[in-house]
Amino acid sequence: MSFRKPGKRSIGWLLLLVLMIPLIAACGETAAPTATVGSTPATGGEPTAAPTTAPTDDTAAATPTEAAAATEEPTMGDADKYLVFGGSGEPDSLDSMDTTTGTALIVTRQIQESLLGFKAGTLEVVPELATKWEPNADATEWTFTLREGVKFSDGTDFNADAVVFNFQRLFVPDFEFGFRAEGKQYNIVPDIFGGYAGDPNSAFKEVVAVDPTTVKFVLTRPVPLLPSYLAASYFGISSPDAVKAAKEKYGSPEVGGVGTGPFKFERWDAGQSITLVRNEDYWGDKAKMPGVVVRFIAEAPQRLAELEAGTIDFTINLSADSRDKIASSADLQVVDLTPFNIAYLSLNMNNKPFDDVRVRQAVAYAINKQEILDASYGGVGSIADDFLPDGLAEYRATDLEPYAYDPEKAKALLAEAGYADGFSTMVLTDGTELPLELWYMPVSRPYYPDAKSVAELYAAQLSDVGIKVELKTEDWGVYLDNWDAGLKNGMVMLGWTGDYGDPNNFLFTHFGPGNADEAGYTNEQVWQLLADAGGASSPAESIRLFQEAGKLINTDLPRIPIVHAPPVLAAKKALQGWVPNPTGGESFAPISITK
């Protein structure tokens, strides 16, 4: 079965429109969570997802009053009626501000809401905990009006002080309740904002409570797309009382998380599942189901087998060769989603010989991306010459070197660099020589649904030009912690699903200052170009700057883009209301299935 792409509505085009009117305030002041926003400064960029069923009167969202009347307080006795989601791995934390993993953020999205959110199936920014937002003349200050009458699920009030508390622990290194010394890291901050408060590269200066229902973000440079940033799952707001009480344990299996969302944390059975129950005091439309069980099923074949057996209701990141099987089932459905991601191979430039660009280029020429796409993705998707997905294609440089498969050129570059016979070791910064490592992730992700099989292809292709690797993996949480700490040597398989429709979410995130610690890439010219592009006053200038940065990145080649591939999502045919988001995180509140 070939993948059917929904009609594409260009993210980049809408971003252009946004940049033309970056200073227009967005508003959508209404008490209902289904409120639409009028003129938003967001990228509406919209790879869209088809809902699992066509909307009908039966599946339309109920009003808060109707939903409350139709549901009863859930109890653990209702567990057999809970929605069951087959997740592709165990979260590392339920503190949304202290994780970057999709396995965690898809759960935190149910518990902790952000100031803004995304319209179902799109990247259009809409109100969530904020109802209005407005910039000053140059977008160096943004004022947000907060939704009134909202409480955290522990009964405490959501207000401006709560927002300030959360962003202080995220941005301010010495904030009393950040618990950094005890292990909290907040790694997403440098990737999106360039650094923490006080860092010379940081766009963040401070956030202040103007009054109980108003907060102001003060920035060090223009950030026209701040509303899009804050709609990302990383910025879910937690109860300050819960954070203070749990300290560094907040987000852990013992504690979980506390937010304002449609579900509440119930329990975390380590290695097995997380159970959420419906928040009966939720400010908006109540969740359709009394609870959700998020099961941790790392292997894609097992997730498919459990979906077929009926022990889970819906799942993600299945293998490409499962499409035909799902489509031919009378009980299952494939749920299509346009790819908004990148699979890549990172080369640690702190390790010799990857400090030599000729060696990095040789690795790129040695990789047969088409073979990988055909063998591991069923030929569905596209070969990547650039980190930007198709929805942001107008920001790609037009004359990039594609590094098309050419093993003879790879061998020539290796010989030129002094490795005519290839190599099988790497040298760390302290002079230690070790076998060359190629790390693959132990979980299924949208961009690498079967990472081990791709790693085996990499190893075989690299061996053909004389590069011998040892395949390695480890627990997913440890894998990411070691990556963030710069402890992943050699070659590392990773990927990215966009959080919002901005080229910098792909480029600054991977080639900004944060990469210096992760894998040794430092290019201040690239950093400045990306920062200037993000604050450009015109679409044409933004495109020019992004393309100029893209050329430099393409030449430096610290990470090799491999493919843009759509994730394989599936559900029972009886499941209604699931509209996957291009970011990989959406509310489960509208989903229902008769049990």
Coordinates of C-alpha atoms in Angstrom, one line a residue:
M1 CA 0.0 0.0 0.0
S2 CA 1.4 3.3 -0.9
F3 CA 1.2 6.2 1.6
R4 CA -1.5 8.7 0.7
K5 CA -0.4 12.2 1.6
P6 CA -3.2 14.6 2.6
G7 CA -3.3 17.8 0.6
K8 CA -0.3 19.7 1.8
R9 CA -0.7 23.3 3.1
S10 CA 2.7 24.8 3.2
I11 CA 4.1 25.6 6.7
G12 CA 6.6 27.9 5.2
W13 CA 4.1 30.0 3.2
L14 CA 2.1 30.6 6.4
L15 CA 5.3 31.5 8.2
L16 CA 6.0 34.1 5.6
L17 CA 2.6 35.6 6.2
V18 CA 3.2 35.6 9.9
L19 CA 6.5 37.3 9.5
M20 CA 4.8 40.0 7.5
I21 CA 2.5 40.7 10.5
P22 CA 4.6 39.6 13.5
L23 CA 3.4 42.5 15.7
I24 CA -0.3 41.9 15.3
A25 CA -1.8 40.6 18.5
A26 CA -3.6 37.3 18.6
C27 CA -6.8 37.0 20.4
G28 CA -9.4 34.3 20.9
E29 CA -11.0 35.3 24.1
T30 CA -13.6 32.7 25.1
A31 CA -14.0 30.3 27.9
A32 CA -14.4 27.2 25.7
P33 CA -11.4 25.2 24.9
T34 CA -12.6 24.9 21.3
A35 CA -12.2 28.6 20.8
T36 CA -10.6 29.7 17.6
V37 CA -8.1 32.5 17.3
G38 CA -8.5 35.3 15.0
S39 CA -5.2 36.9 13.8
T40 CA -2.4 34.9 15.3
P41 CA 1.3 35.5 15.1
A42 CA 1.8 31.8 14.9
T43 CA 3.1 29.8 11.9
G44 CA 0.0 28.1 10.9
G45 CA 1.8 25.7 9.1
E46 CA -0.2 22.9 8.6
P47 CA 0.7 19.4 7.7
T48 CA -2.7 18.1 8.6
A49 CA -3.9 14.8 10.0
A50 CA -7.1 13.1 8.9
P51 CA -9.3 12.3 11.9
T52 CA -9.9 8.6 12.6
T53 CA -13.6 9.0 11.7
A54 CA -15.5 11.6 9.8
P55 CA -17.1 14.1 12.2
T56 CA -20.7 13.3 13.0
D57 CA -23.2 14.5 15.5
D58 CA -22.2 11.6 17.7
T59 CA -18.5 12.3 17.6
A60 CA -18.7 16.1 17.9
A61 CA -17.2 17.6 21.0
A62 CA -19.7 18.1 23.8
T63 CA -20.0 21.3 25.6
P64 CA -18.7 21.4 29.2
T65 CA -22.2 21.0 30.5
E66 CA -23.1 18.1 28.2
A67 CA -19.8 16.4 28.9
A68 CA -20.2 16.6 32.7
A69 CA -23.8 15.3 32.4
A70 CA -22.6 12.4 30.3
T71 CA -19.8 11.2 32.6
E72 CA -19.4 10.2 36.2
E73 CA -16.4 10.5 38.5
P74 CA -13.9 7.8 37.4
T75 CA -12.7 5.2 39.8
M76 CA -10.1 2.5 39.5
G77 CA -13.1 0.2 39.2
D78 CA -13.6 1.7 35.8
A79 CA -10.2 0.6 34.6
D80 CA -11.6 -1.9 32.1
K81 CA -13.2 1.1 30.4
Y82 CA -10.1 3.1 30.1
L83 CA -8.5 4.1 26.8
V84 CA -5.3 2.1 26.2
F85 CA -2.5 3.6 24.2
G86 CA 0.5 1.6 23.1
G87 CA 3.5 3.9 23.6
S88 CA 6.8 3.1 22.0
G89 CA 8.8 3.4 25.2
E90 CA 8.9 4.5 28.8
P91 CA 9.0 8.2 29.6
D92 CA 12.0 9.6 31.4
S93 CA 10.0 12.2 33.3
L94 CA 6.5 13.6 33.6
D95 CA 7.9 17.1 34.2
S96 CA 7.3 18.5 30.7
M97 CA 9.9 21.2 31.2
D98 CA 12.6 18.7 32.1
T99 CA 12.3 16.3 29.2
T100 CA 12.7 16.4 25.4
T101 CA 11.5 12.8 24.7
G102 CA 8.4 12.1 22.6
T103 CA 7.6 9.1 24.8
A104 CA 7.3 11.5 27.8
L105 CA 5.7 14.6 26.1
I106 CA 2.8 12.6 24.7
V107 CA 1.9 11.8 28.3
T108 CA 2.6 15.2 29.8
R109 CA 0.4 16.8 27.1
Q110 CA -2.5 15.1 28.8
I111 CA -1.7 16.5 32.3
Q112 CA 0.1 19.8 31.9
E113 CA -1.2 22.5 29.5
S114 CA 0.8 25.3 27.9
L115 CA -0.1 28.9 27.6
L116 CA -1.0 28.2 24.0
G117 CA -1.8 25.1 22.0
F118 CA -2.2 23.9 18.5
K119 CA -5.5 23.5 16.6
A120 CA -6.2 19.7 16.2
G121 CA -4.1 18.2 13.4
T122 CA -2.2 21.5 12.5
L123 CA 0.4 23.9 13.7
E124 CA -2.0 26.8 14.0
V125 CA -1.6 28.4 17.4
V126 CA -4.8 28.7 19.5
P127 CA -5.6 29.7 23.1
E128 CA -5.0 27.3 25.9
L129 CA -4.2 28.7 29.4
A130 CA -3.8 32.1 27.8
T131 CA -6.7 33.7 25.9
K132 CA -4.8 36.7 24.3
W133 CA -1.3 37.6 23.5
E134 CA 0.3 40.8 22.1
P135 CA 3.8 42.0 21.3
N136 CA 5.3 45.4 21.6
A137 CA 6.5 47.2 18.5
D138 CA 9.6 45.1 17.9
A139 CA 8.5 41.8 19.5
T140 CA 11.0 42.1 22.3
E141 CA 8.1 42.0 24.8
W142 CA 5.0 39.8 24.8
T143 CA 2.1 40.2 27.1
F144 CA -0.3 37.2 27.7
T145 CA -3.7 37.4 29.2
L146 CA -4.5 34.3 31.2
R147 CA -7.6 32.2 31.4
E148 CA -9.5 32.9 34.7
G149 CA -11.1 30.4 37.0
V150 CA -8.6 27.6 36.2
K151 CA -7.2 25.3 38.9
F152 CA -4.5 22.7 39.0
S153 CA -5.7 19.2 39.6
D154 CA -4.3 19.5 43.2
G155 CA -6.9 22.3 43.8
T156 CA -4.5 25.2 43.8
D157 CA -5.0 28.2 41.6
F158 CA -3.5 28.8 38.1
N159 CA -2.5 32.4 37.9
A160 CA 0.3 34.8 36.8
D161 CA 2.4 33.8 39.8
A162 CA 2.2 30.2 38.8
V163 CA 3.4 31.0 35.2
V164 CA 6.3 33.1 36.5
F165 CA 7.3 30.3 38.9
N166 CA 7.4 27.8 36.1
F167 CA 9.4 29.9 33.7
Q168 CA 11.8 30.9 36.4
R169 CA 12.6 27.3 37.2
L170 CA 13.1 26.7 33.5
F171 CA 15.3 29.7 32.7
V172 CA 16.9 31.0 35.9
P173 CA 20.0 28.9 36.9
D174 CA 19.9 29.9 40.6
F175 CA 16.2 29.8 41.1
E176 CA 15.5 28.2 44.5
F177 CA 13.0 25.7 43.1
G178 CA 14.8 24.8 39.9
F179 CA 16.6 21.9 41.8
R180 CA 19.4 21.9 39.3
A181 CA 22.0 20.8 41.8
E182 CA 19.9 17.8 42.5
G183 CA 19.7 16.8 38.8
K184 CA 17.1 18.9 37.0
Q185 CA 18.5 20.0 33.6
Y186 CA 15.9 21.8 31.4
N187 CA 17.9 20.9 28.3
I188 CA 15.4 22.3 25.8
V189 CA 16.2 25.9 26.7
P190 CA 19.5 26.3 24.8
D191 CA 18.1 24.5 21.8
I192 CA 15.2 27.0 21.4
F193 CA 16.3 30.2 23.2
G194 CA 20.0 29.9 22.8
G195 CA 20.8 29.7 26.6
Y196 CA 19.4 30.3 30.1
A197 CA 18.8 33.8 31.6
G198 CA 22.0 35.7 31.7
D199 CA 23.7 33.7 28.9
P200 CA 25.1 36.0 26.2
N201 CA 23.3 33.9 23.5
S202 CA 20.0 33.7 25.2
A203 CA 16.9 35.4 23.9
F204 CA 15.2 35.2 27.3
K205 CA 15.6 38.1 29.8
E206 CA 12.7 37.7 32.3
V207 CA 9.0 37.0 32.8
V208 CA 7.0 39.1 35.2
A209 CA 3.5 39.0 36.7
V210 CA 1.8 42.3 35.7
D211 CA -1.3 41.4 37.7
P212 CA -3.0 38.0 38.6
T213 CA -4.2 37.4 35.1
T214 CA -1.4 39.0 33.0
V215 CA 2.2 38.0 32.4
K216 CA 4.9 39.7 30.4
F217 CA 7.9 38.0 28.7
V218 CA 10.9 40.3 28.2
L219 CA 13.4 39.2 25.6
T220 CA 16.9 40.2 24.6
R221 CA 16.1 40.4 20.9
P222 CA 13.0 40.3 18.7
V223 CA 11.2 36.9 18.8
P224 CA 8.2 37.2 16.5
L225 CA 7.4 33.5 16.8
L226 CA 7.3 33.3 20.7
P227 CA 3.7 32.2 20.7
S228 CA 4.6 29.2 18.5
Y229 CA 7.5 28.3 20.8
L230 CA 5.2 28.4 23.9
A231 CA 2.6 26.2 22.3
A232 CA 5.2 23.3 22.3
S233 CA 4.7 20.5 24.8
Y234 CA 8.0 21.4 26.6
F235 CA 6.3 24.4 28.2
G236 CA 3.5 22.7 30.1
I237 CA 2.6 24.5 33.3
S238 CA 2.9 22.6 36.6
S239 CA 1.5 23.3 40.0
P240 CA 4.1 25.3 42.0
D241 CA 2.9 23.6 45.2
A242 CA 3.5 20.2 43.7
V243 CA 7.0 21.1 42.4
K244 CA 8.0 22.6 45.8
A245 CA 6.7 19.5 47.7
A246 CA 8.3 16.9 45.4
K247 CA 11.5 18.9 44.8
E248 CA 13.9 17.1 42.4
K249 CA 11.5 14.1 42.4
Y250 CA 8.8 16.0 40.6
G251 CA 8.0 14.1 37.4
S252 CA 9.4 10.8 38.7
P253 CA 7.5 7.5 38.9
E254 CA 6.9 8.1 42.6
V255 CA 5.4 11.5 42.1
G256 CA 4.2 12.0 38.5
G257 CA 3.1 15.4 37.5
V258 CA 0.3 17.9 38.4
G259 CA -1.2 20.3 35.8
T260 CA -4.4 21.8 34.6
G261 CA -5.1 19.3 31.8
P262 CA -8.1 17.0 31.1
F263 CA -6.4 14.1 32.8
K264 CA -4.7 13.6 36.2
F265 CA -1.8 11.4 37.1
E266 CA -2.9 8.3 39.0
R267 CA 0.1 6.0 39.0
W268 CA 3.3 4.9 37.2
D269 CA 4.1 1.2 37.2
A270 CA 7.8 1.3 36.3
G271 CA 8.6 -0.7 33.2
Q272 CA 4.9 -1.3 32.5
S273 CA 2.5 1.6 32.2
I274 CA 1.2 5.0 33.4
T275 CA -2.4 5.4 34.4
L276 CA -4.3 8.7 34.1
V277 CA -7.8 9.4 35.3
R278 CA -10.2 12.0 33.9
N279 CA -10.0 15.4 35.6
E280 CA -13.6 16.0 36.6
D281 CA -12.8 19.6 37.6
Y282 CA -11.2 20.4 34.2
W283 CA -12.0 24.0 33.0
G284 CA -13.0 22.9 29.5
D285 CA -14.7 19.9 27.8
K286 CA -14.3 16.8 29.9
A287 CA -12.4 13.9 28.4
K288 CA -14.6 11.3 26.7
M289 CA -13.1 8.3 28.5
P290 CA -12.8 7.9 32.3
G291 CA -9.1 7.3 32.1
V292 CA -6.1 6.4 29.9
V293 CA -3.5 3.6 30.4
V294 CA -0.3 4.4 28.5
R295 CA 1.6 1.1 28.1
F296 CA 5.3 0.9 27.4
I297 CA 5.8 -1.4 24.4
A298 CA 9.2 -0.8 23.0
E299 CA 9.0 -3.3 20.1
A300 CA 6.9 -2.3 17.1
P301 CA 5.9 -5.9 16.2
Q302 CA 4.6 -6.4 19.7
R303 CA 2.6 -3.2 19.5
L304 CA 1.0 -4.4 16.3
A305 CA 0.3 -7.8 17.8
E306 CA -1.4 -6.2 20.8
L307 CA -3.5 -3.9 18.6
E308 CA -4.6 -7.0 16.6
A309 CA -5.4 -8.8 19.8
G310 CA -7.4 -5.9 21.1
T311 CA -5.3 -5.3 24.2
I312 CA -4.5 -1.8 23.1
D313 CA -6.8 0.7 21.3
F314 CA -4.3 2.8 19.3
T315 CA -0.5 3.1 18.8
I316 CA 2.3 4.8 16.9
N317 CA 5.6 4.3 15.2
L318 CA 4.9 0.9 13.7
S319 CA 7.2 -0.6 11.1
A320 CA 6.7 0.5 7.5
D321 CA 5.9 -3.1 6.4
S322 CA 2.8 -3.2 8.7
R323 CA 0.8 -0.8 6.5
D324 CA -0.6 -3.4 4.2
K325 CA -1.5 -5.7 7.1
I326 CA -3.3 -3.0 9.0
A327 CA -5.1 -1.7 5.9
S328 CA -6.4 -5.2 5.0
S329 CA -7.8 -5.8 8.5
A330 CA -11.5 -5.5 9.1
D331 CA -10.9 -4.2 12.6
L332 CA -8.0 -1.8 12.2
Q333 CA -7.2 1.5 10.4
V334 CA -4.1 3.3 9.3
V335 CA -4.1 6.9 10.4
D336 CA -2.1 9.1 7.9
L337 CA 0.1 12.0 8.9
T338 CA 2.4 14.1 6.7
P339 CA 6.0 13.7 7.9
F340 CA 7.4 16.7 9.7
N341 CA 10.6 15.1 10.9
I342 CA 14.2 14.2 10.2
A343 CA 16.2 11.1 10.9
Y344 CA 19.9 11.8 11.1
L345 CA 23.3 10.4 12.0
S346 CA 25.5 12.6 14.3
L347 CA 29.3 12.5 14.1
N348 CA 31.0 13.6 17.3
M349 CA 33.5 16.2 16.2
N350 CA 35.3 16.0 19.6
N351 CA 36.5 12.5 18.5
K352 CA 39.3 12.0 16.0
P353 CA 38.9 11.4 13.0
F354 CA 35.5 13.1 12.9
D355 CA 37.2 16.5 13.6
D356 CA 38.3 16.2 9.9
V357 CA 35.5 17.4 7.5
R358 CA 36.9 15.0 4.8
V359 CA 36.1 12.1 7.1
R360 CA 32.6 13.4 7.8
Q361 CA 32.0 13.8 4.1
A362 CA 33.3 10.3 3.4
V363 CA 30.8 8.9 5.9
A364 CA 28.0 10.8 4.1
Y365 CA 29.1 9.5 0.6
A366 CA 29.3 5.9 2.0
I367 CA 25.6 5.9 3.1
N368 CA 23.1 4.6 0.6
K369 CA 20.0 6.5 1.7
Q370 CA 17.8 5.0 -0.9
E371 CA 18.6 1.5 0.2
I372 CA 17.7 2.5 3.8
L373 CA 14.5 4.2 2.7
D374 CA 13.5 1.1 0.7
A375 CA 14.6 -1.5 3.3
S376 CA 13.5 0.1 6.6
Y377 CA 10.7 2.5 5.5
G378 CA 9.0 0.5 2.8
G379 CA 10.1 3.2 0.3
V380 CA 7.6 5.6 1.9
G381 CA 9.0 9.0 2.6
S382 CA 11.9 11.0 1.0
I383 CA 15.7 11.1 1.0
A384 CA 16.9 14.0 3.0
D385 CA 19.6 16.4 1.7
D386 CA 18.8 18.9 4.3
F387 CA 17.4 19.0 7.9
L388 CA 14.2 20.9 6.9
P389 CA 11.2 18.8 6.0
D390 CA 9.1 19.5 2.9
G391 CA 6.8 21.8 4.7
L392 CA 9.7 24.3 5.2
A393 CA 11.3 23.7 1.8
E394 CA 11.4 27.3 0.8
Y395 CA 14.0 27.9 3.5
R396 CA 16.4 25.3 2.1
A397 CA 19.4 26.5 0.2
T398 CA 19.0 25.8 -3.5
D399 CA 22.6 24.6 -4.2
L400 CA 23.3 22.2 -1.4
E401 CA 25.7 19.2 -1.9
P402 CA 23.4 16.2 -1.7
Y403 CA 26.2 13.8 -0.7
A404 CA 24.6 11.2 -3.0
Y405 CA 25.8 7.6 -2.5
D406 CA 29.3 7.3 -3.9
P407 CA 31.5 4.7 -2.2
E408 CA 34.5 5.4 -4.5
K409 CA 34.4 9.1 -3.6
A410 CA 34.1 8.1 0.1
K411 CA 37.3 6.0 -0.3
A412 CA 39.1 8.8 -2.0
L413 CA 38.3 11.3 0.8
L414 CA 39.4 8.8 3.4
A415 CA 42.7 8.3 1.6
E416 CA 43.1 12.1 1.3
A417 CA 42.6 12.4 5.1
G418 CA 45.2 9.7 5.8
Y419 CA 42.9 6.7 6.1
A420 CA 43.4 4.9 2.9
D421 CA 42.7 1.5 4.6
G422 CA 39.7 2.9 6.5
F423 CA 39.6 3.0 10.3
S424 CA 38.0 1.2 13.2
T425 CA 38.8 3.3 16.2
M426 CA 38.2 6.8 17.6
V427 CA 40.3 9.0 19.8
L428 CA 38.7 10.9 22.6
T429 CA 39.7 14.3 23.8
D430 CA 41.9 12.9 26.6
G431 CA 43.8 10.7 24.0
T432 CA 42.0 7.5 24.8
E433 CA 41.7 5.3 21.8
L434 CA 38.6 3.1 21.6
P435 CA 36.7 0.9 19.1
L436 CA 34.5 3.1 16.9
E437 CA 31.0 3.2 18.2
L438 CA 27.7 3.5 16.3
W439 CA 24.9 4.1 18.8
Y440 CA 21.3 3.2 17.9
M441 CA 18.2 4.0 20.0
P442 CA 16.4 1.2 21.8
V443 CA 12.9 2.5 21.1
S444 CA 10.8 3.1 18.1
R445 CA 10.5 6.7 17.0
P446 CA 8.6 8.3 14.1
Y447 CA 11.9 8.9 12.2
Y448 CA 13.5 5.6 13.2
P449 CA 10.7 3.0 13.6
D450 CA 13.2 0.2 13.7
A451 CA 16.5 1.8 14.6
K452 CA 18.5 -1.5 14.9
S453 CA 17.8 -2.5 11.3
V454 CA 18.9 0.9 10.1
A455 CA 22.1 0.7 12.3
E456 CA 22.9 -2.7 10.7
L457 CA 22.6 -1.2 7.2
Y458 CA 24.8 1.7 8.2
A459 CA 27.4 -0.7 9.5
A460 CA 27.4 -2.8 6.3
Q461 CA 27.6 0.3 4.1
L462 CA 30.4 1.9 6.1
S463 CA 32.3 -1.5 6.1
D464 CA 32.3 -1.4 2.3
V465 CA 34.5 1.7 2.4
G466 CA 36.7 0.4 5.3
I467 CA 35.0 2.0 8.3
K468 CA 34.3 -0.7 10.9
V469 CA 31.9 0.1 13.8
E470 CA 30.6 -1.6 16.9
L471 CA 26.9 -1.3 17.3
K472 CA 25.8 -0.2 20.8
T473 CA 22.6 0.8 22.6
E474 CA 21.4 1.4 26.1
D475 CA 18.3 2.4 28.1
W476 CA 16.6 5.3 26.3
G477 CA 16.7 7.7 29.2
V478 CA 20.4 7.0 29.8
Y479 CA 21.0 7.3 26.0
L480 CA 19.5 10.8 26.0
D481 CA 21.2 11.9 29.2
N482 CA 24.6 10.9 27.9
W483 CA 23.9 12.7 24.6
D484 CA 23.0 15.9 26.4
A485 CA 26.1 15.6 28.5
G486 CA 28.4 15.1 25.5
L487 CA 29.2 11.5 26.5
K488 CA 28.0 9.9 23.3
N489 CA 31.2 9.2 21.2
G490 CA 31.5 8.1 17.6
M491 CA 28.3 8.1 15.6
V492 CA 24.9 8.5 17.1
M493 CA 21.5 7.9 15.6
L494 CA 18.9 10.4 16.5
G495 CA 16.1 12.3 14.9
W496 CA 13.6 15.1 15.4
T497 CA 9.9 15.8 15.0
G498 CA 9.2 19.5 14.7
D499 CA 7.5 21.2 17.6
Y500 CA 6.2 24.2 15.6
G501 CA 6.4 25.5 12.0
D502 CA 9.7 27.4 12.3
P503 CA 13.0 26.5 10.4
N504 CA 14.9 27.3 13.6
N505 CA 13.1 24.5 15.4
F506 CA 15.1 22.2 13.2
L507 CA 18.2 24.3 12.5
F508 CA 19.0 26.3 15.7
T509 CA 18.0 23.3 17.8
H510 CA 20.6 21.1 16.0
F511 CA 23.3 23.6 15.0
G512 CA 23.0 26.3 17.6
P513 CA 25.2 26.7 20.7
G514 CA 23.7 23.6 22.3
N515 CA 25.4 21.3 19.9
A516 CA 28.9 22.4 21.1
D517 CA 28.3 20.3 24.3
E518 CA 26.5 17.4 22.6
A519 CA 28.9 16.7 19.7
G520 CA 31.5 19.4 19.3
Y521 CA 30.0 21.6 16.6
T522 CA 30.8 25.3 17.0
N523 CA 30.2 27.9 14.2
E524 CA 29.4 31.3 15.6
Q525 CA 28.6 32.6 12.1
V526 CA 25.9 29.9 11.8
W527 CA 24.5 30.8 15.2
Q528 CA 24.3 34.5 14.3
L529 CA 22.6 33.8 10.9
L530 CA 20.0 31.6 12.6
A531 CA 19.4 34.2 15.3
D532 CA 19.1 37.0 12.8
A533 CA 16.7 34.9 10.6
G534 CA 14.5 34.2 13.6
G535 CA 14.1 37.9 14.2
A536 CA 14.1 39.1 10.6
S537 CA 11.7 41.9 9.7
S538 CA 10.7 40.5 6.3
P539 CA 10.0 37.1 4.8
A540 CA 12.6 37.6 2.1
E541 CA 15.3 38.5 4.6
S542 CA 14.4 35.5 6.8
I543 CA 14.6 33.1 3.8
R544 CA 17.9 34.6 2.7
L545 CA 19.5 34.2 6.1
F546 CA 18.2 30.6 6.6
Q547 CA 19.5 29.6 3.2
E548 CA 22.9 31.2 3.9
A549 CA 23.1 29.3 7.2
G550 CA 22.0 26.1 5.5
K551 CA 24.9 26.3 3.1
L552 CA 27.4 26.5 5.9
I553 CA 25.8 23.6 7.8
N554 CA 25.9 21.5 4.6
T555 CA 29.6 22.2 4.2
D556 CA 30.5 21.6 7.8
L557 CA 28.4 18.4 8.0
P558 CA 28.3 17.8 11.7
R559 CA 25.2 15.7 11.3
I560 CA 24.1 13.7 8.2
P561 CA 20.4 14.0 7.3
I562 CA 19.0 10.7 6.1
V563 CA 15.3 10.6 5.5
H564 CA 12.0 12.4 6.1
A565 CA 9.5 9.6 6.7
P566 CA 5.9 9.5 7.8
P567 CA 5.2 7.6 11.1
V568 CA 2.9 4.6 10.8
L569 CA 0.0 5.1 13.2
A570 CA -2.9 2.7 13.7
A571 CA -6.0 2.3 15.7
K572 CA -9.1 0.1 16.1
K573 CA -11.7 1.0 13.6
A574 CA -14.1 1.6 16.5
L575 CA -11.9 4.3 17.9
Q576 CA -13.2 7.9 17.2
G577 CA -11.8 11.4 17.6
W578 CA -8.1 10.8 17.3
V579 CA -6.5 13.6 15.2
P580 CA -2.7 13.2 15.4
N581 CA -0.7 16.4 15.5
P582 CA 2.4 16.9 13.2
T583 CA 4.4 17.5 16.4
G584 CA 3.7 14.0 17.7
G585 CA 1.7 15.2 20.7
E586 CA -2.0 15.8 20.9
S587 CA -4.7 15.6 23.5
F588 CA -6.4 12.3 24.1
A589 CA -9.5 14.0 25.6
P590 CA -11.6 13.9 22.4
I591 CA -10.9 10.2 21.8
S592 CA -13.6 7.6 22.5
I593 CA -14.2 3.9 22.0
T594 CA -17.1 1.8 23.3
K595 CA -16.0 -0.7 25.9

